[in-house]
Short mmCIF file of C-alpha atoms and ligand atoms in Angstrom, two decimals:
data_model
loop_
_atom_site.label_atom_id
_atom_site.label_comp_id
_atom_site.label_asym_id
_atom_site.label_seq_id
_atom_site.Cartn_x
_atom_site.Cartn_y
_atom_site.Cartn_z
CA MET A 1 -2.16 -21.65 20.07
CA ASP A 2 -1.16 -25.33 19.29
CA LYS A 3 1.66 -25.16 16.97
CA ASP A 4 3.27 -21.97 15.75
CA ILE A 5 2.90 -21.33 12.16
CA VAL A 6 5.97 -19.77 10.60
CA LEU A 7 5.94 -18.13 7.13
CA LEU A 8 9.00 -17.14 4.68
CA ALA A 9 7.19 -14.34 2.67
CA VAL A 10 8.43 -12.45 -0.75
CA GLU A 11 7.54 -9.42 -2.22
CA SER A 12 8.53 -8.12 -5.52
CA SER A 13 5.52 -6.44 -7.58
CA CYS A 14 7.11 -3.00 -8.08
CA ASP A 15 10.45 -1.37 -7.19
CA GLU A 16 11.17 -3.07 -3.88
CA THR A 17 12.46 -6.56 -3.27
CA ALA A 18 11.63 -7.85 -0.33
CA ALA A 19 11.59 -11.02 2.17
CA ALA A 20 10.40 -11.48 5.94
CA VAL A 21 9.87 -14.17 8.22
CA VAL A 22 6.73 -14.04 10.32
CA ARG A 23 5.14 -15.99 13.06
CA ASN A 24 1.60 -16.50 13.55
CA GLY A 25 0.58 -13.87 11.35
CA ARG A 26 1.29 -11.09 13.80
CA GLU A 27 4.99 -11.41 15.00
CA VAL A 28 7.55 -10.08 12.57
CA LEU A 29 10.88 -12.07 12.89
CA SER A 30 12.59 -10.30 9.89
CA ASN A 31 11.38 -7.62 7.37
CA VAL A 32 14.23 -7.00 4.80
CA ILE A 33 13.59 -4.51 2.25
CA SER A 34 15.80 -3.42 -0.73
CA SER A 35 14.73 -0.55 -2.39
CA GLN A 36 15.39 0.43 -6.04
CA ILE A 37 14.26 3.95 -5.85
CA ASP A 38 17.79 5.46 -6.51
CA LEU A 39 17.94 3.78 -9.62
CA HIS A 40 14.56 4.57 -11.10
CA THR A 41 14.54 8.28 -9.64
CA LEU A 42 16.99 9.12 -12.86
CA TYR A 43 13.88 8.42 -14.98
CA GLY A 44 11.46 10.07 -13.04
CA GLY A 45 9.44 6.76 -12.22
CA VAL A 46 9.68 2.80 -12.39
CA VAL A 47 10.97 1.19 -15.70
CA PRO A 48 9.60 -2.29 -15.41
CA GLU A 49 12.68 -3.73 -17.35
CA ILE A 50 15.14 -2.59 -15.08
CA ALA A 51 13.03 -3.16 -12.05
CA SER A 52 12.73 -6.85 -13.20
CA ARG A 53 16.54 -7.23 -13.68
CA LYS A 54 17.44 -5.63 -10.29
CA HIS A 55 14.86 -8.25 -8.46
CA ILE A 56 16.84 -11.00 -10.17
CA GLU A 57 20.05 -9.64 -8.95
CA LYS A 58 18.76 -9.32 -5.30
CA ILE A 59 16.32 -11.81 -4.45
CA ASN A 60 18.27 -14.77 -3.33
CA GLN A 61 20.29 -12.55 -1.15
CA ILE A 62 17.36 -10.78 0.26
CA ILE A 63 15.73 -13.96 1.15
CA ARG A 64 18.88 -15.45 2.82
CA GLU A 65 19.10 -12.34 4.82
CA ALA A 66 15.30 -12.54 5.90
CA LEU A 67 16.13 -16.05 7.30
CA GLN A 68 19.23 -15.16 8.85
CA LYS A 69 18.03 -12.19 10.75
CA ALA A 70 15.06 -14.51 12.01
CA GLY A 71 17.82 -16.82 13.12
CA MET A 72 15.84 -19.59 11.49
CA THR A 73 16.48 -21.97 8.21
CA LEU A 74 14.27 -22.95 5.38
CA LYS A 75 13.54 -26.38 7.05
CA GLU A 76 11.82 -24.43 9.99
CA MET A 77 9.38 -22.83 7.63
CA ASN A 78 5.80 -24.07 7.31
CA GLY A 79 5.16 -22.42 3.97
CA ILE A 80 6.31 -19.47 1.78
CA ALA A 81 3.82 -16.50 0.75
CA VAL A 82 4.28 -14.46 -2.21
CA THR A 83 2.80 -11.61 -4.13
CA TYR A 84 1.36 -12.95 -7.26
CA GLY A 85 -0.56 -9.65 -8.22
CA PRO A 86 -1.49 -7.19 -9.08
CA GLY A 87 1.62 -5.38 -9.94
CA LEU A 88 4.16 -5.11 -12.67
CA VAL A 89 4.44 -8.62 -14.73
CA GLY A 90 8.26 -8.78 -14.80
CA PRO A 91 8.97 -8.06 -11.36
CA LEU A 92 6.19 -10.25 -10.09
CA LEU A 93 7.53 -13.26 -11.86
CA VAL A 94 10.75 -13.12 -10.14
CA GLY A 95 9.33 -13.23 -6.85
CA VAL A 96 6.80 -16.10 -7.89
CA SER A 97 9.64 -17.93 -9.45
CA ALA A 98 11.85 -17.78 -6.69
CA ALA A 99 9.06 -18.64 -4.42
CA LYS A 100 8.05 -21.45 -6.57
CA ALA A 101 11.57 -22.98 -6.59
CA ILE A 102 11.66 -22.62 -2.81
CA SER A 103 8.58 -24.42 -2.15
CA PHE A 104 9.44 -27.24 -4.50
CA ALA A 105 13.12 -27.67 -3.21
CA ALA A 106 12.16 -27.36 0.76
CA ASN A 107 8.83 -29.22 0.12
CA ILE A 108 6.61 -26.67 1.90
CA PRO A 109 3.18 -25.07 0.86
CA LEU A 110 2.98 -22.01 -1.38
CA ILE A 111 0.54 -19.41 -0.68
CA GLY A 112 -0.03 -16.92 -3.39
CA VAL A 113 -0.98 -13.50 -1.92
CA HIS A 114 -2.64 -10.45 -3.29
CA HIS A 115 -0.57 -7.39 -2.83
CA ILE A 116 -3.65 -5.21 -1.45
CA GLU A 117 -4.53 -7.88 0.98
CA GLY A 118 -0.85 -7.50 2.30
CA HIS A 119 -1.14 -3.93 2.53
CA ILE A 120 -4.45 -4.08 4.64
CA SER A 121 -2.91 -6.92 6.67
CA ALA A 122 0.06 -4.71 7.66
CA ASN A 123 -2.48 -3.15 10.26
CA TYR A 124 -2.43 -6.57 12.04
CA ILE A 125 1.25 -6.55 12.77
CA GLU A 126 1.24 -3.85 15.04
CA ASN A 127 -2.19 -3.72 16.22
CA LYS A 128 -2.71 -7.06 18.03
CA GLU A 129 -6.39 -6.57 19.03
CA LEU A 130 -7.22 -5.47 15.61
CA LYS A 131 -9.88 -8.12 13.96
CA PRO A 132 -12.16 -7.68 11.06
CA PRO A 133 -14.75 -6.33 10.51
CA PHE A 134 -13.43 -2.85 9.66
CA VAL A 135 -13.24 -0.23 6.74
CA CYS A 136 -9.89 0.32 5.00
CA LEU A 137 -8.65 2.89 2.84
CA VAL A 138 -5.84 1.52 0.62
CA ALA A 139 -3.94 4.51 -1.13
CA SER A 140 -1.03 3.52 -2.79
CA GLY A 141 0.97 4.42 -6.19
CA GLY A 142 -1.32 2.02 -7.94
CA HIS A 143 -4.44 1.91 -6.12
CA SER A 144 -7.10 4.03 -4.06
CA HIS A 145 -9.72 1.75 -2.95
CA LEU A 146 -12.55 1.98 0.15
CA VAL A 147 -12.61 -1.81 1.48
CA LEU A 148 -14.95 -3.46 3.58
CA VAL A 149 -12.69 -6.04 5.32
CA LYS A 150 -15.60 -8.36 6.24
CA ASP A 151 -13.38 -11.05 7.46
CA TYR A 152 -9.79 -12.53 7.05
CA GLY A 153 -9.87 -13.15 3.18
CA GLU A 154 -13.33 -11.58 2.84
CA TYR A 155 -13.26 -8.04 1.16
CA GLU A 156 -15.90 -5.79 -0.63
CA ILE A 157 -14.55 -3.01 -2.77
CA ILE A 158 -17.01 -0.09 -2.12
CA GLY A 159 -15.10 2.83 -3.81
CA ARG A 160 -12.12 3.08 -6.06
CA THR A 161 -10.34 5.64 -8.17
CA ARG A 162 -11.93 6.46 -11.66
CA ASP A 163 -8.62 7.70 -12.87
CA ASP A 164 -5.38 8.53 -11.06
CA ALA A 165 -4.60 6.52 -7.79
CA ALA A 166 -4.04 9.00 -4.84
CA GLY A 167 0.28 8.20 -4.67
CA GLU A 168 0.14 8.76 -8.73
CA ALA A 169 -1.14 12.22 -8.19
CA PHE A 170 1.64 12.91 -5.49
CA ASP A 171 3.97 11.46 -7.72
CA LYS A 172 3.00 13.60 -10.66
CA VAL A 173 2.57 17.02 -9.00
CA ALA A 174 5.95 16.46 -7.28
CA ARG A 175 7.18 15.96 -10.82
CA ALA A 176 5.54 18.99 -12.09
CA ILE A 177 6.81 21.37 -9.17
CA GLY A 178 10.66 19.81 -9.62
CA LEU A 179 10.53 17.50 -6.65
CA GLY A 180 11.63 14.24 -8.37
CA TYR A 181 10.31 10.56 -7.63
CA PRO A 182 8.82 9.56 -5.42
CA GLY A 183 6.79 12.45 -4.87
CA GLY A 184 4.72 11.56 -1.92
CA PRO A 185 7.41 11.66 0.69
CA LYS A 186 8.88 14.87 -0.88
CA ILE A 187 5.40 16.73 -1.03
CA ASP A 188 4.71 15.48 2.69
CA LYS A 189 7.97 17.08 3.71
CA LEU A 190 7.73 20.40 1.85
CA SER A 191 4.16 20.81 2.81
CA LYS A 192 5.40 21.49 6.32
CA GLU A 193 6.57 24.97 5.20
CA GLY A 194 3.67 25.89 3.37
CA ASN A 195 0.06 27.15 3.76
CA PRO A 196 -2.60 24.52 2.82
CA GLU A 197 -4.93 27.12 2.32
CA ALA A 198 -2.80 29.21 -0.04
CA ILE A 199 -4.49 28.18 -3.34
CA HIS A 200 -7.87 26.56 -3.54
CA PHE A 201 -7.65 23.34 -5.87
CA PRO A 202 -10.89 21.55 -6.59
CA ARG A 203 -12.26 18.40 -4.59
CA ALA A 204 -13.72 16.10 -7.07
CA LYS A 205 -16.98 14.31 -6.14
CA VAL A 206 -18.15 11.53 -8.28
CA GLU A 207 -21.77 11.64 -9.19
CA GLU A 208 -22.71 8.15 -9.26
CA ASN A 209 -20.84 6.92 -6.26
CA ALA A 210 -20.20 8.71 -3.26
CA TYR A 211 -17.07 6.34 -2.19
CA ASP A 212 -15.15 6.49 -5.70
CA PHE A 213 -12.19 8.77 -5.91
CA SER A 214 -11.17 11.00 -9.08
CA PHE A 215 -7.49 12.82 -8.62
CA SER A 216 -6.86 13.66 -12.55
CA GLY A 217 -8.82 16.93 -12.31
CA LEU A 218 -7.13 17.96 -9.20
CA LYS A 219 -3.80 17.08 -10.74
CA SER A 220 -4.86 19.15 -13.99
CA ALA A 221 -5.74 22.07 -12.00
CA VAL A 222 -2.33 22.15 -10.07
CA LEU A 223 -0.66 22.01 -13.68
CA ASN A 224 -2.90 24.64 -14.90
CA TYR A 225 -1.98 26.93 -12.04
CA LEU A 226 1.96 26.52 -12.53
CA ASN A 227 1.31 27.23 -16.24
CA ALA A 228 -0.82 30.48 -15.44
CA CYS A 229 1.83 31.45 -12.94
CA GLN A 230 4.61 31.24 -15.49
CA MET A 231 2.83 32.95 -18.22
CA LYS A 232 1.98 35.78 -15.94
CA GLY A 233 5.91 35.80 -14.63
CA GLU A 234 4.68 35.06 -11.15
CA GLU A 235 7.02 33.44 -8.90
CA ILE A 236 5.72 29.95 -7.67
CA CYS A 237 5.95 29.09 -4.12
CA LYS A 238 6.57 25.14 -4.03
CA ALA A 239 5.72 24.96 -0.57
CA ASP A 240 2.25 26.54 -0.54
CA VAL A 241 1.57 24.66 -3.86
CA ALA A 242 2.70 21.18 -2.25
CA ALA A 243 0.59 21.92 0.99
CA SER A 244 -2.53 23.31 -0.96
CA PHE A 245 -2.56 19.82 -3.28
CA GLN A 246 -1.84 17.59 -0.12
CA GLN A 247 -4.88 19.44 1.38
CA ALA A 248 -7.34 18.86 -1.26
CA VAL A 249 -6.13 14.94 -1.45
CA VAL A 250 -6.35 14.53 2.49
CA GLU A 251 -10.04 16.07 2.68
CA VAL A 252 -11.29 14.07 -0.08
CA LEU A 253 -9.85 10.84 1.59
CA VAL A 254 -10.95 11.62 4.89
CA GLU A 255 -14.55 12.77 3.71
CA HIS A 256 -15.09 9.67 1.73
CA SER A 257 -13.69 7.22 3.99
CA ILE A 258 -15.35 8.60 7.08
CA HIS A 259 -18.93 8.57 5.10
CA ALA A 260 -18.44 5.02 4.36
CA VAL A 261 -17.67 4.13 7.78
CA LYS A 262 -20.70 5.75 9.19
CA GLN A 263 -23.07 4.54 6.26
CA TYR A 264 -22.00 1.11 6.84
CA GLY A 265 -22.33 1.17 10.47
CA TYR A 266 -18.62 0.00 11.31
CA ASP A 267 -16.86 1.19 14.51
CA LYS A 268 -13.08 0.79 13.16
CA PHE A 269 -11.31 2.17 10.49
CA ALA A 270 -7.97 1.32 9.20
CA ILE A 271 -5.40 2.94 6.50
CA ALA A 272 -2.91 1.26 4.36
CA GLY A 273 -0.65 1.50 1.41
CA GLY A 274 2.24 4.20 0.80
CA VAL A 275 0.00 7.15 0.86
CA ALA A 276 -1.00 6.00 4.59
CA SER A 277 2.22 7.06 5.56
CA ASN A 278 1.39 10.83 4.84
CA SER A 279 1.59 12.79 8.12
CA SER A 280 -1.23 15.29 7.28
CA LEU A 281 -3.54 12.56 6.20
CA ARG A 282 -2.75 10.66 9.51
CA ALA A 283 -3.32 13.57 11.29
CA ALA A 284 -6.59 14.55 9.62
CA PHE A 285 -7.96 10.91 10.26
CA GLU A 286 -6.75 10.59 13.80
CA GLU A 287 -8.47 13.90 14.69
CA ARG A 288 -11.69 13.23 12.77
CA CYS A 289 -11.99 9.48 14.19
CA ARG A 290 -11.77 10.74 17.58
CA ALA A 291 -14.40 13.09 16.83
CA GLU A 292 -16.69 10.61 15.46
CA GLY A 293 -15.89 7.83 18.31
CA ILE A 294 -14.15 5.63 15.43
CA ARG A 295 -11.40 3.40 16.44
CA PHE A 296 -8.39 4.58 13.93
CA TYR A 297 -5.59 1.83 12.96
CA TYR A 298 -2.46 2.79 10.74
CA PRO A 299 0.73 0.66 10.38
CA SER A 300 4.17 2.18 10.80
CA PRO A 301 5.29 4.04 7.86
CA ILE A 302 7.83 1.22 7.13
CA LEU A 303 4.77 -1.27 6.94
CA CYS A 304 2.65 1.51 4.79
CA THR A 305 5.21 1.09 1.51
CA ASP A 306 5.95 -2.31 0.12
CA ASN A 307 7.12 -4.93 2.25
CA ALA A 308 7.26 -8.32 2.81
CA ALA A 309 6.15 -8.99 6.24
CA MET A 310 2.66 -7.68 5.16
CA ILE A 311 2.63 -10.54 2.79
CA GLY A 312 3.68 -13.08 5.60
CA THR A 313 0.55 -11.60 7.62
CA ALA A 314 -1.66 -11.89 4.64
CA GLY A 315 -0.45 -15.40 3.87
CA TYR A 316 -0.94 -16.63 7.32
CA TYR A 317 -4.56 -16.26 7.39
CA GLU A 318 -4.86 -17.50 3.74
CA TYR A 319 -2.90 -20.47 5.15
CA LEU A 320 -5.40 -21.02 8.20
CA ARG A 321 -8.26 -20.84 5.37
CA GLY A 322 -6.64 -23.83 3.68
CA VAL A 323 -5.12 -21.74 0.71
CA ARG A 324 -2.30 -23.42 -1.03
CA SER A 325 -1.21 -22.55 -4.49
CA GLY A 326 0.13 -25.02 -6.94
CA LEU A 327 3.49 -24.83 -8.80
CA ASP A 328 1.34 -23.51 -11.73
CA LEU A 329 1.19 -20.18 -9.99
CA ASN A 330 1.50 -17.42 -12.07
CA ALA A 331 1.86 -13.54 -12.06
CA VAL A 332 -1.19 -11.92 -12.57
CA PRO A 333 -0.80 -8.08 -13.31
CA ASN A 334 -4.22 -7.26 -12.68
CA LEU A 335 -5.53 -9.52 -9.93
CA LYS A 336 -8.99 -8.70 -8.39
CA LEU A 337 -9.19 -8.31 -4.54
CA GLY A 338 -10.96 -11.24 -3.16
CA GLU A 339 -10.44 -13.25 -6.27
CA ARG A 340 -7.96 -16.23 -6.86
CA ALA A 341 -6.37 -17.16 -10.20
O1 KG4 B 1 2.26 0.98 -1.40
P1 KG4 B 1 3.51 1.32 -2.16
O2 KG4 B 1 4.89 1.49 -1.74
O3 KG4 B 1 3.36 0.77 -3.59
C1 KG4 B 1 2.50 0.76 -4.39
O4 KG4 B 1 1.76 -0.39 -3.89
O5 KG4 B 1 2.03 1.34 -5.26
O6 KG4 B 1 3.17 3.01 -2.49
C2 KG4 B 1 4.06 3.85 -3.03
C3 KG4 B 1 3.26 5.40 -3.24
C4 KG4 B 1 4.04 6.48 -4.27
O7 KG4 B 1 3.24 6.88 -5.01
C5 KG4 B 1 4.60 7.21 -3.30
O8 KG4 B 1 4.78 8.65 -3.77
C6 KG4 B 1 3.53 7.14 -2.21
O9 KG4 B 1 3.13 5.97 -2.12
N1 KG4 B 1 3.88 7.83 -0.77
C7 KG4 B 1 3.46 8.82 -0.16
C8 KG4 B 1 4.17 8.95 1.01
N2 KG4 B 1 5.09 8.07 0.88
C9 KG4 B 1 5.05 7.24 0.06
N3 KG4 B 1 2.44 9.57 -0.52
C10 KG4 B 1 2.04 10.71 0.20
N4 KG4 B 1 2.90 10.98 1.66
C11 KG4 B 1 3.87 10.39 1.91
N5 KG4 B 1 4.57 10.28 2.85
ZN1 ZN B 2 1.91 -1.62 -2.53
#
């Protein structure tokens, strides 16, 4: 490589204020994340207005810390990458405004990054040999997408959720059994003490598209089960409910994904997003991919949930493709993958 490209990256699309410094797309020099989870736990979910205000309080400090930990200054940055969608508009605007101000003041290029492209790109950080094409399952609090990663920056979504995202289902079921927010990690932990075969919850198929997902029926089935137990005065084994629910989600995610990898003739598969840190999901994919002769990639849990290192990685490949955003870059809450606004 002729010259190193070092990017400062900023992420603030939901409830994590994050900044990172990434060299040549795959070398993370710093990755600072300030989570607001404790604040939102009080309300059982993310409160957008509170999230925006907290991002404003934190963002400068987090960016400074990211530069300090990398041992670098703003002058040494070749650009600044920032998530501009999809996400919550207020939180997104905080990151976008900060990045625009830095781009202008330091006279460095601005690169607007798609949040989901960031999640997918998290796989490049620890898997240095991974290159497109591959199939990626993105499962987070807001998204459940099956994506063909045809090349860097070139995506085709072949499956998506018709209703709730996988992480959303985890959060809602966790709330129903009194585990609190965020539900994913709590269900993951409690499931280890439960029997995944104890209760049979439905595995939804979407008629028109074998790669689409639907989780609202499963969520309702869990709620109905809890109500029925309550009416009959039966005691609920939370660990069994958690494990059986988790098993139903994992089975559907694995079946749809492996079907897609085989049908499209790919030999590499990756997972991304908060739900990708689920231990049972990782184990199920590991086993299935080994049996099918598919190479399986996944990021460390800290790179699965929202962070800025993944934005620095995605930003690097956009930078190489010549993508530069203007100072009129705006937050786009419903930005589509593969589209630029
Ligand atoms: O990617 P992410 O941090 O934010 C979004 O872009 O949405 O994902 C957060 C989601 C939450 O719904 C959370 O419950 C879920 O990921 N999650 C998990 C686990 N860790 C986080 N779901 C299942 N198992 C986990 N271990
Ligand atoms: Zn995310």
